[in-house]
mmCIF file of C-alpha atoms in Angstrom:
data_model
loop_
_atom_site.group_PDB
_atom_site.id
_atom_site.type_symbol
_atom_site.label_atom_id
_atom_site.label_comp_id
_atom_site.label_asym_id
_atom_site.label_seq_id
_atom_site.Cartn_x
_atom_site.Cartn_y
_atom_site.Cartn_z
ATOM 1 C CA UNK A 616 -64.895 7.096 16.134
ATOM 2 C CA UNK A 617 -63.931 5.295 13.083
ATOM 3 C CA UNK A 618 -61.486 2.521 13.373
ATOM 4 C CA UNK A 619 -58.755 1.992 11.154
ATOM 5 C CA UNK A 620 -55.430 0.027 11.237
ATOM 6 C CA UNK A 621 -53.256 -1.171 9.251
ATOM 7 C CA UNK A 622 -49.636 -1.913 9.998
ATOM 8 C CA UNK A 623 -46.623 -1.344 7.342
ATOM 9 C CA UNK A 624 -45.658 -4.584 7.323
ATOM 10 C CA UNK A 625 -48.945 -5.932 6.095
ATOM 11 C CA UNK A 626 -48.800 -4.384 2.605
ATOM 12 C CA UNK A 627 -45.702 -6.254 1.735
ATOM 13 C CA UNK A 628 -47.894 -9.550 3.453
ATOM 14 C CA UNK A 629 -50.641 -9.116 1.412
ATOM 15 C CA UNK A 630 -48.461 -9.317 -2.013
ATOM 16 C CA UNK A 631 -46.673 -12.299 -0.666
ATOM 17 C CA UNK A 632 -49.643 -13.931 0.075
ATOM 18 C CA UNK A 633 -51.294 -13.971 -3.624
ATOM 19 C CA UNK A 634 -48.145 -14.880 -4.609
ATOM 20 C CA UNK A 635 -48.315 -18.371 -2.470
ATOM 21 C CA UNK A 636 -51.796 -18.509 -3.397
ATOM 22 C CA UNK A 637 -50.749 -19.239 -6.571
ATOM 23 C CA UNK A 638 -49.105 -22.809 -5.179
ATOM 24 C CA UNK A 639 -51.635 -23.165 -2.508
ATOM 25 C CA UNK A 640 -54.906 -26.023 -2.914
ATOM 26 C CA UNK A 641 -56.915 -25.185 -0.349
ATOM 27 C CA UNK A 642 -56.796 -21.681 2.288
ATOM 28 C CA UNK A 643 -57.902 -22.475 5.805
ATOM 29 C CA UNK A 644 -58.960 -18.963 7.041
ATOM 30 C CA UNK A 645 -59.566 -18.918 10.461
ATOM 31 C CA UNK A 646 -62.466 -16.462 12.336
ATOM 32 C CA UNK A 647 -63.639 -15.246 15.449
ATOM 33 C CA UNK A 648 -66.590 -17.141 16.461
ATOM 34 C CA UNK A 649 -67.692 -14.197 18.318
ATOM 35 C CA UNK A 650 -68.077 -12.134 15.118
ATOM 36 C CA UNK A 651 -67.407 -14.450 12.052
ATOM 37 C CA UNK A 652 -68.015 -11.903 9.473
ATOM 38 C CA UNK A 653 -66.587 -8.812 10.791
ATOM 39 C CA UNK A 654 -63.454 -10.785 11.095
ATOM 40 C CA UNK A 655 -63.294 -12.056 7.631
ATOM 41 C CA UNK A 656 -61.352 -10.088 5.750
ATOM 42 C CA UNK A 657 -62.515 -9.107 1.740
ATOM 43 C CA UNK A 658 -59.093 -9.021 0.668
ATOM 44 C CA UNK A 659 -58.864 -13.077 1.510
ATOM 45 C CA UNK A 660 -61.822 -13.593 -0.505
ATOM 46 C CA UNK A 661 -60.694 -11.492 -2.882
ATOM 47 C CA UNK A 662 -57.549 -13.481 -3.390
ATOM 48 C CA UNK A 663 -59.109 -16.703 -3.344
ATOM 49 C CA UNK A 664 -62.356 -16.299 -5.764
ATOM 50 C CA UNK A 665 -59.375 -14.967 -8.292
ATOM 51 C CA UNK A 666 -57.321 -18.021 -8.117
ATOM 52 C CA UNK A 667 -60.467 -20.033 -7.599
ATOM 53 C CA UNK A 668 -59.206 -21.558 -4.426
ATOM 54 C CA UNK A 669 -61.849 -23.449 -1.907
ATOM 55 C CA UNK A 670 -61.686 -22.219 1.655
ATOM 56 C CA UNK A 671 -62.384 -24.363 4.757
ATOM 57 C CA UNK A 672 -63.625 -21.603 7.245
ATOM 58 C CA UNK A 673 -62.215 -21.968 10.666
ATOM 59 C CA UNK A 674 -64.986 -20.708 13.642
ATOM 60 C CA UNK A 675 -62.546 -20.354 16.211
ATOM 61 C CA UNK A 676 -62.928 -19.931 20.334
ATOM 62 C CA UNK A 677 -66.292 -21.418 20.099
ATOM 63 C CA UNK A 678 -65.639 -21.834 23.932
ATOM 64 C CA UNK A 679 -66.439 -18.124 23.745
ATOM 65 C CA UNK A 680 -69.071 -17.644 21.030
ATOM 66 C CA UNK A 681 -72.901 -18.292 21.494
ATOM 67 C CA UNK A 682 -73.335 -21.947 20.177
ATOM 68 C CA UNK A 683 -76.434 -21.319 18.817
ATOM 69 C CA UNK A 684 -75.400 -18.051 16.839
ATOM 70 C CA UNK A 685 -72.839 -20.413 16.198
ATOM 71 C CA UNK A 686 -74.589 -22.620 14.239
ATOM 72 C CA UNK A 687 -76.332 -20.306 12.108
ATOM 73 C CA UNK A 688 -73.302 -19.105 10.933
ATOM 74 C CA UNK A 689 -72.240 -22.697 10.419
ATOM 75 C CA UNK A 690 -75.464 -22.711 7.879
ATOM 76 C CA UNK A 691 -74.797 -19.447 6.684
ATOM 77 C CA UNK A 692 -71.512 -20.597 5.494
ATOM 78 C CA UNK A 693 -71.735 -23.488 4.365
ATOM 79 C CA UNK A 694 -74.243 -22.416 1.613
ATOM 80 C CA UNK A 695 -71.507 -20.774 0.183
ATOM 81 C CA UNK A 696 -70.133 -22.004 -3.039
ATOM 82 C CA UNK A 697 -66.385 -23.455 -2.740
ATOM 83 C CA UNK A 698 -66.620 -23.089 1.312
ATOM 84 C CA UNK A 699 -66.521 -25.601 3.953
ATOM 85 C CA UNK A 700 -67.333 -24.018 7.034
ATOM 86 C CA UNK A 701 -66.550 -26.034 10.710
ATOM 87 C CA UNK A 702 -66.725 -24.479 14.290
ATOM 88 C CA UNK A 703 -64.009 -25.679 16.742
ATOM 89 C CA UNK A 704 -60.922 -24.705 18.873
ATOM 90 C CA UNK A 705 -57.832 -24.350 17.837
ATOM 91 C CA UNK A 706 -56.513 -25.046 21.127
ATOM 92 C CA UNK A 707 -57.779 -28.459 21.081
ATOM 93 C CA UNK A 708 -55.504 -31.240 19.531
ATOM 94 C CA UNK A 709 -58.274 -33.430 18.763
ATOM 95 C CA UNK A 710 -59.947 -30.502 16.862
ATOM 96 C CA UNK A 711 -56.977 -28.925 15.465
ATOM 97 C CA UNK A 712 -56.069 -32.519 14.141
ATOM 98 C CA UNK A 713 -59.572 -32.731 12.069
ATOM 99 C CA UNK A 714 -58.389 -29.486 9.577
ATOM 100 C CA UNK A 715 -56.438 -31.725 7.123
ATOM 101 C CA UNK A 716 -58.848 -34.284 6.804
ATOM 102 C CA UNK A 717 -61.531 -31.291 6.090
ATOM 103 C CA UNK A 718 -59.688 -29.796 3.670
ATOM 104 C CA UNK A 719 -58.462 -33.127 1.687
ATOM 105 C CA UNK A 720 -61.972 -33.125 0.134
ATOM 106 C CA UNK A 721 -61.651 -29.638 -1.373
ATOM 107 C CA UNK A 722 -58.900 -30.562 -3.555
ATOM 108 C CA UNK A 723 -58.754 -34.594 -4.171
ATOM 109 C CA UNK A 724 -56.750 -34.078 -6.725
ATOM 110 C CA UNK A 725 -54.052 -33.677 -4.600
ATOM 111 C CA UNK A 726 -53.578 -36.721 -2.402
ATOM 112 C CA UNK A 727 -50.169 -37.978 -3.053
ATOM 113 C CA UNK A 728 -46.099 -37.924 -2.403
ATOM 114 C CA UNK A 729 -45.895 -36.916 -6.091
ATOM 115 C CA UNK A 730 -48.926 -34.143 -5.741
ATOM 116 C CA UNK A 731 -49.263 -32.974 -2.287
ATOM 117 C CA UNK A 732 -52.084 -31.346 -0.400
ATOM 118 C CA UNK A 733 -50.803 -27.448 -0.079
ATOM 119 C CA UNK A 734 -52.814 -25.929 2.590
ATOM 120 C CA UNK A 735 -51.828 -22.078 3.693
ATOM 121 C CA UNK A 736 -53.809 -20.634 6.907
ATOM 122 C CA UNK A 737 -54.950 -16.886 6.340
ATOM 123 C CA UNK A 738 -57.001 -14.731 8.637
ATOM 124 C CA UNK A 739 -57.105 -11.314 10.646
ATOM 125 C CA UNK A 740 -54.934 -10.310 13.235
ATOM 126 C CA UNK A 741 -55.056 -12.871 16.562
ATOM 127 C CA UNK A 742 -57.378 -15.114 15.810
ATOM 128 C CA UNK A 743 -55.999 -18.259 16.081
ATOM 129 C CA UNK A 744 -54.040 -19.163 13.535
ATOM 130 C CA UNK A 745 -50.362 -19.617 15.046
ATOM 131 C CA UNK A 746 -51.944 -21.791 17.395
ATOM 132 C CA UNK A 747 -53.397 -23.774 14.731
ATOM 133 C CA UNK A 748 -50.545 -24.608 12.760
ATOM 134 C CA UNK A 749 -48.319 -24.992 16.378
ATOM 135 C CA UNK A 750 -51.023 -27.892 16.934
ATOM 136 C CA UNK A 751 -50.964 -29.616 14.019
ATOM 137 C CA UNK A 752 -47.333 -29.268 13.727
ATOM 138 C CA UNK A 753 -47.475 -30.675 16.978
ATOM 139 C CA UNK A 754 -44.714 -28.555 18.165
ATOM 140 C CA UNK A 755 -43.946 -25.157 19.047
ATOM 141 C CA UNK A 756 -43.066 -23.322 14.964
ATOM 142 C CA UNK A 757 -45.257 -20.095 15.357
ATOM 143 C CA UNK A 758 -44.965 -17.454 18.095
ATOM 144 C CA UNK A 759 -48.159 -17.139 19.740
ATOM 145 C CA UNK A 760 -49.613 -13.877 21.718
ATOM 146 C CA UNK A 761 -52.287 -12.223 23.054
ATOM 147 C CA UNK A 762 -51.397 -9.166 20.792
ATOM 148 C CA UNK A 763 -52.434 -8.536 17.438
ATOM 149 C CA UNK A 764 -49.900 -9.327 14.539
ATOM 150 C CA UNK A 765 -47.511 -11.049 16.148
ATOM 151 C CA UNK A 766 -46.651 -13.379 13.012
ATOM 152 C CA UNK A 767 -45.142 -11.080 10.674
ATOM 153 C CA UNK A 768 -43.583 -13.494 7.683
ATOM 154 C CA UNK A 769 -44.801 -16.413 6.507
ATOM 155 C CA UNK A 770 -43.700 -20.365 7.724
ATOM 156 C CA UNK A 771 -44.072 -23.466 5.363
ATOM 157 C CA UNK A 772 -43.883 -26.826 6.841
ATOM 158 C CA UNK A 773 -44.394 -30.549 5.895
ATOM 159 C CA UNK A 774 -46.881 -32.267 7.918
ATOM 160 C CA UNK A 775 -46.472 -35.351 6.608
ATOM 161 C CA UNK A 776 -45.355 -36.809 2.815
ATOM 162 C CA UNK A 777 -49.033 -36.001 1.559
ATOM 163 C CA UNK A 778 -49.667 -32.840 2.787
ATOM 164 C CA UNK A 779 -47.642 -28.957 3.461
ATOM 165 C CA UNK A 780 -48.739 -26.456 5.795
ATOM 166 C CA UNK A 781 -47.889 -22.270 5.471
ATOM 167 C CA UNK A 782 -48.781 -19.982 7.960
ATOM 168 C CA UNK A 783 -49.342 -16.431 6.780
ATOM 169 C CA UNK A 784 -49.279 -13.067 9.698
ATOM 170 C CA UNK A 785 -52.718 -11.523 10.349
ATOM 171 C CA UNK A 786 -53.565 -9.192 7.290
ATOM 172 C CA UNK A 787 -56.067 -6.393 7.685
ATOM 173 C CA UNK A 788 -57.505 -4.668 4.723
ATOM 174 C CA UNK A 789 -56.862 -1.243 4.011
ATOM 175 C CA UNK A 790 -60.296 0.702 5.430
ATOM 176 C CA UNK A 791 -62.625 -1.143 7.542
ATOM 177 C CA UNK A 792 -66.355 -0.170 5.790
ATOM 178 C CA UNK A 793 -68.606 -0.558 8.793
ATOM 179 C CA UNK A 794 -67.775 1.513 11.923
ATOM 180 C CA UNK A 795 -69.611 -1.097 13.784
ATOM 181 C CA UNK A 796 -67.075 -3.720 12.438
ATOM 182 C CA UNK A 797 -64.229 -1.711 13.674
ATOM 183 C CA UNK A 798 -65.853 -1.540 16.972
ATOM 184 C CA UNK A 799 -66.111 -5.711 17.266
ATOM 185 C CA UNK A 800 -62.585 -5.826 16.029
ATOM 186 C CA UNK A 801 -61.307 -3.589 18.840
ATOM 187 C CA UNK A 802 -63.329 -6.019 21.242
ATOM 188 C CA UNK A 803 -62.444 -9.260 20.178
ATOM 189 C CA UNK A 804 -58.767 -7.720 20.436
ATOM 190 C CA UNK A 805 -58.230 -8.202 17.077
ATOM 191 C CA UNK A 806 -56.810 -4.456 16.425
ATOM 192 C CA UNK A 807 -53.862 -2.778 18.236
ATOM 193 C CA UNK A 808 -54.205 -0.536 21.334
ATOM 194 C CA UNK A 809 -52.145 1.658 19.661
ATOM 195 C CA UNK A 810 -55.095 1.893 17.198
ATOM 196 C CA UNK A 811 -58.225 2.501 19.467
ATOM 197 C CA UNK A 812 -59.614 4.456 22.728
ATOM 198 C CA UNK A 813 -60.262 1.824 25.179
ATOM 199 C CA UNK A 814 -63.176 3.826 26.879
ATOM 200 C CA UNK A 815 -64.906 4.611 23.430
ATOM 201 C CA UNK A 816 -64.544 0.096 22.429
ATOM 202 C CA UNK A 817 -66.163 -0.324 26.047
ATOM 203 C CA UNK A 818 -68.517 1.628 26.142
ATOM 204 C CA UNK A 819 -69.937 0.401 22.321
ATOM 205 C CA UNK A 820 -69.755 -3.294 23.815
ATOM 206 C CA UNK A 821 -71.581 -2.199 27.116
ATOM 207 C CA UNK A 822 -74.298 -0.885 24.796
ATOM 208 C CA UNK A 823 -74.739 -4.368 22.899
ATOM 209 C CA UNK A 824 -73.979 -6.406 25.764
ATOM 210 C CA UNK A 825 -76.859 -4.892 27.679
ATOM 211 C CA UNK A 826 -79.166 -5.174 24.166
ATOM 212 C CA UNK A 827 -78.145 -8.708 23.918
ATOM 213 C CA UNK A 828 -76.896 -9.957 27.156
ATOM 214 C CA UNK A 829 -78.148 -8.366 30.111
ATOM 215 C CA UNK A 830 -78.886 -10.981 32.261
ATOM 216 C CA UNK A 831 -75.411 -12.258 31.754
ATOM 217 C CA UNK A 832 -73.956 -8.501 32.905
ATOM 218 C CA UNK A 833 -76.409 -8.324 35.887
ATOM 219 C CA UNK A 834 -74.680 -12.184 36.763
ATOM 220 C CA UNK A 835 -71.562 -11.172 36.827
ATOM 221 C CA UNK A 836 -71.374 -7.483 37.883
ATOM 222 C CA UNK A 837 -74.088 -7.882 40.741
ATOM 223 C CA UNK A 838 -75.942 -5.485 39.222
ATOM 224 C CA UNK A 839 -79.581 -4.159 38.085
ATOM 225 C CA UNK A 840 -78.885 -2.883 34.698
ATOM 226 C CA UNK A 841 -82.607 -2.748 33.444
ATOM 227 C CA UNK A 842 -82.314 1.075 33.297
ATOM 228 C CA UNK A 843 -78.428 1.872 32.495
ATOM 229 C CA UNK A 844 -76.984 2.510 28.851
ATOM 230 C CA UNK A 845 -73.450 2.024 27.946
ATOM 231 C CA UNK A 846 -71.429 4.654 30.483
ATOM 232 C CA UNK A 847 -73.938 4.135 33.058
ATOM 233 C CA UNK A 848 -72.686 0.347 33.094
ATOM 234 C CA UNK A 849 -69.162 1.403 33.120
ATOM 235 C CA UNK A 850 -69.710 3.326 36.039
ATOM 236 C CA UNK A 851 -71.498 0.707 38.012
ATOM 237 C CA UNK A 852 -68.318 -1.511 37.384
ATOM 238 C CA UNK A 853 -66.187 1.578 38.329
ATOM 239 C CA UNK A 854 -67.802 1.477 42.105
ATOM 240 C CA UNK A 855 -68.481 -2.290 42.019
ATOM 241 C CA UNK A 856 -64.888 -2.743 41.722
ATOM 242 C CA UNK A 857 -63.584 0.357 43.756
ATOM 243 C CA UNK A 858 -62.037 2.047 40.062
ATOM 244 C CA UNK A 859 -61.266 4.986 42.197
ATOM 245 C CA UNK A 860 -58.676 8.080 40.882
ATOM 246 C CA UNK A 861 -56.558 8.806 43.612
ATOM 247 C CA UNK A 862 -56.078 12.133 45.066
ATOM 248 C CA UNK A 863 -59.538 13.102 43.147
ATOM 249 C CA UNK A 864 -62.541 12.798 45.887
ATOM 250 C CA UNK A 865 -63.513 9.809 44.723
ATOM 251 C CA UNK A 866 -63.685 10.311 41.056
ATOM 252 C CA UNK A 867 -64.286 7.278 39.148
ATOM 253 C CA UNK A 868 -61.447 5.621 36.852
ATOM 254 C CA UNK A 869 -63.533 4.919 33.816
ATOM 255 C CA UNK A 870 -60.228 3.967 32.238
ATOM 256 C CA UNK A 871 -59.979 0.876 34.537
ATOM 257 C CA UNK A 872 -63.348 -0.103 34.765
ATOM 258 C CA UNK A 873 -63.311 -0.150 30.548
ATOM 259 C CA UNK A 874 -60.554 -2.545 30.754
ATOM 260 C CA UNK A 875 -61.753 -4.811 33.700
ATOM 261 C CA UNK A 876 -65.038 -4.793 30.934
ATOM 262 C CA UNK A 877 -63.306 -5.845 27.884
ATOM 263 C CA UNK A 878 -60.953 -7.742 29.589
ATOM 264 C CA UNK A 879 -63.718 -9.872 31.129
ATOM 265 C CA UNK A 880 -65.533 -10.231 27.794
ATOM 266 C CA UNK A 881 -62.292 -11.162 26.189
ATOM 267 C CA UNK A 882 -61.311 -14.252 28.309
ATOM 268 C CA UNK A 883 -65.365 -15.335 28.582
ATOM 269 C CA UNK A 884 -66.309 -14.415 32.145
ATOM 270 C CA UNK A 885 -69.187 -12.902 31.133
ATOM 271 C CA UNK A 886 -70.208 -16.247 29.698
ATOM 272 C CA UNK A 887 -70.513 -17.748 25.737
ATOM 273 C CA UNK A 888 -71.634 -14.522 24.131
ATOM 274 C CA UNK A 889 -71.810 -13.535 20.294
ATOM 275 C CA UNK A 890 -71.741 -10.078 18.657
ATOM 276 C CA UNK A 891 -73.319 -10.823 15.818
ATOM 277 C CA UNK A 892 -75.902 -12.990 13.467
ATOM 278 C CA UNK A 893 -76.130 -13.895 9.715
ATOM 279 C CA UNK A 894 -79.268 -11.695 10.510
ATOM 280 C CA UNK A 895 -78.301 -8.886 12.521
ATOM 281 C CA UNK A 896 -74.977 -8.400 10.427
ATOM 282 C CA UNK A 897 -77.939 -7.866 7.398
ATOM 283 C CA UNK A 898 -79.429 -5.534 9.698
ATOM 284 C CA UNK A 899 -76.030 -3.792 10.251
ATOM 285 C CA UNK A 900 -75.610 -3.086 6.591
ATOM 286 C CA UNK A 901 -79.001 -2.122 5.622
ATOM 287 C CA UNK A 902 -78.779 0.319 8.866
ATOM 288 C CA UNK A 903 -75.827 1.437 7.635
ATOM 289 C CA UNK A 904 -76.701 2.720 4.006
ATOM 290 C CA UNK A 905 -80.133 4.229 5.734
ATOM 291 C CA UNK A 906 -77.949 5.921 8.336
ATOM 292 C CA UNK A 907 -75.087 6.520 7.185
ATOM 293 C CA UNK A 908 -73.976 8.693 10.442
ATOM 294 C CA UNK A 909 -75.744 7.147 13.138
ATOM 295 C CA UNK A 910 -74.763 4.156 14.525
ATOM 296 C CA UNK A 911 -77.153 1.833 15.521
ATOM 297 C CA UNK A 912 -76.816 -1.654 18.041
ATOM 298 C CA UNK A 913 -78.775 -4.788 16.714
ATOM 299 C CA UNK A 914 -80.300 -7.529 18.268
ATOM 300 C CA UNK A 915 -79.643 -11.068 17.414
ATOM 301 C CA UNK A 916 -83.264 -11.384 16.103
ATOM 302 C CA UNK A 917 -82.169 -9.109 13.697
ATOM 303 C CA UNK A 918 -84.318 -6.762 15.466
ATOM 304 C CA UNK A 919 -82.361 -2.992 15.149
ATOM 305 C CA UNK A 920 -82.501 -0.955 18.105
ATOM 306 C CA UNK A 921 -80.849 2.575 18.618
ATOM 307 C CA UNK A 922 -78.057 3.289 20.297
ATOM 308 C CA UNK A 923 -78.267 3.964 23.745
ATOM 309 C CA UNK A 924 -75.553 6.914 23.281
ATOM 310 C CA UNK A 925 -77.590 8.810 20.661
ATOM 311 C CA UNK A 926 -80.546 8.955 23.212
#
């Protein structure tokens, strides 16, 4: 299943953002710490590099991601010409309350009542940037959700006499390239449910939990899953957790059990847990122009295994 979505409203947010781009000193794009590059979106850089605008890259819910995966994306980053990369969370007012003094350095020009630092946060679909500018706003200015695109206009507000703040909504690009990004979108719950098959998302994050993870599924499910692949997992939760269809004998409710899965995943029950490298991502693409059909579940060694659904 290929993913794909991208809401009406996000055309007309794409054109407004290049146009405040053209104002703006320095874009704070926020990620996913959980997977850094599948949620940054080519369209931002796209914007940016043209305007030649330096970028302070947010790792957000790094209460969630693998610290040390973390880190090499940290590294990764940070090599990056015109990039300052930082890992935090954005529901922390001490950390939220670092960002300006990050990105003061990236323009010094601009450190006055008379030339003020402009600063406009960009990123994908519910990753954290509403609650960013809420906290350094220190108040309540940007409605915040567990839903994807929940900002829909953009917000511009004075932080203090040296320095302005605009939030921009979440802005998807038009076709996601790698089906294997789509799939980490859908999990991270960066794409609508409108958008996806919750079963099919599952059961592609069962399969790379259990190539990555499995000790941490085995923890929390009570379970021996040396031998199961991706439905065999979802199954296991379906009778761990009584996912039962009523009136049906006993049939399992895959349905449930998939969300009790993601859901778990999503709010970090399953423990700090990353779905991707600097080096399996390069794994990802190479994979990807090999096999062009096939999809394929890396390690984060950058070690490519195959899919335990095209066995």
């Amino acid at each position: 299943m290929a993913i794909q979505w991208f809401p009406g409203h996000m055309t007309s947010a794409r054109r407004k953002a290049a146009e405040t781009m053209e104002h703006t000193d320095v874009i704070i794009e926020v990620l996913d710490a959980r997977a850094p590059e599948a949620s940054c979106n080519p369209m931002i850089k796209e914007l940016r590099v043209h305007r030649q605008r330096p970028c302070l890259k947010i790792l957000n819910k790094i209460d969630l991601a693998d610290p040390a995966i973390t880190q090499q994306w940290l590294d990764y980053y940070n090599h990056q010409e015109g990039v300052k990369a930082v890992a935090l969370s954005c529901k922390s007012a001490a950390d939220a309350a670092r960002v300006p003094g990050l990105c003061q350095p990236l323009a010094p020009h601009r450190d006055n009542n008379h030339k003020p630092l402009r600063m406009m946060i960009m990123g994908i679909p519910n990753v954290g940037k509403s609650t960013l500018m809420n906290m350094l706003l220190k108040r309540r200015v940007a409605n915040v959700g567990d839903e994807p695109a929940v900002t829909k206009s953009q917000q511009c507000h004075k932080i203090n006499d040296h320095m302005t703040l605009t939030d921009s909504p979440g802005l998807m690009w038009p076709k996601i390239e790698h089906d294997e990004d789509g799939y980490m979108l859908a999990a991270i719950h960066a794409i609508g449910r409108n958008a996806v098959i919750e079963e099919e998302i599952a059961e592609h994050l069962a399969n790379n939990l259990l190539s990555r993870y499995p000790q941490r599924l085995a923890e929390r499910f009570g379970l021996d899953v040396s031998e199961m692949d991706g439905i065999g997992l979802i199954e296991a939760v379906a009778r761990k957790r009584g996912c039962l269809l009523k009136g049906r004998g006993g049939e399992l409710d895959m349905e449930k059990a998939s969300i009790i899965l993601l859901t778990e995943y999503r709010a970090g029950k399953l423990g700090r847990i990353s779905l991707e490298s600097p080096s399996s991502r390069a794994a990802m693409i190479q994979n990807a122009l090999d096999n062009p059909v096939k999809p394929r579940v890396h390690s984060l060694r950058g070690e490519p295994t195959e899919s335990l659904t095209d066995q």
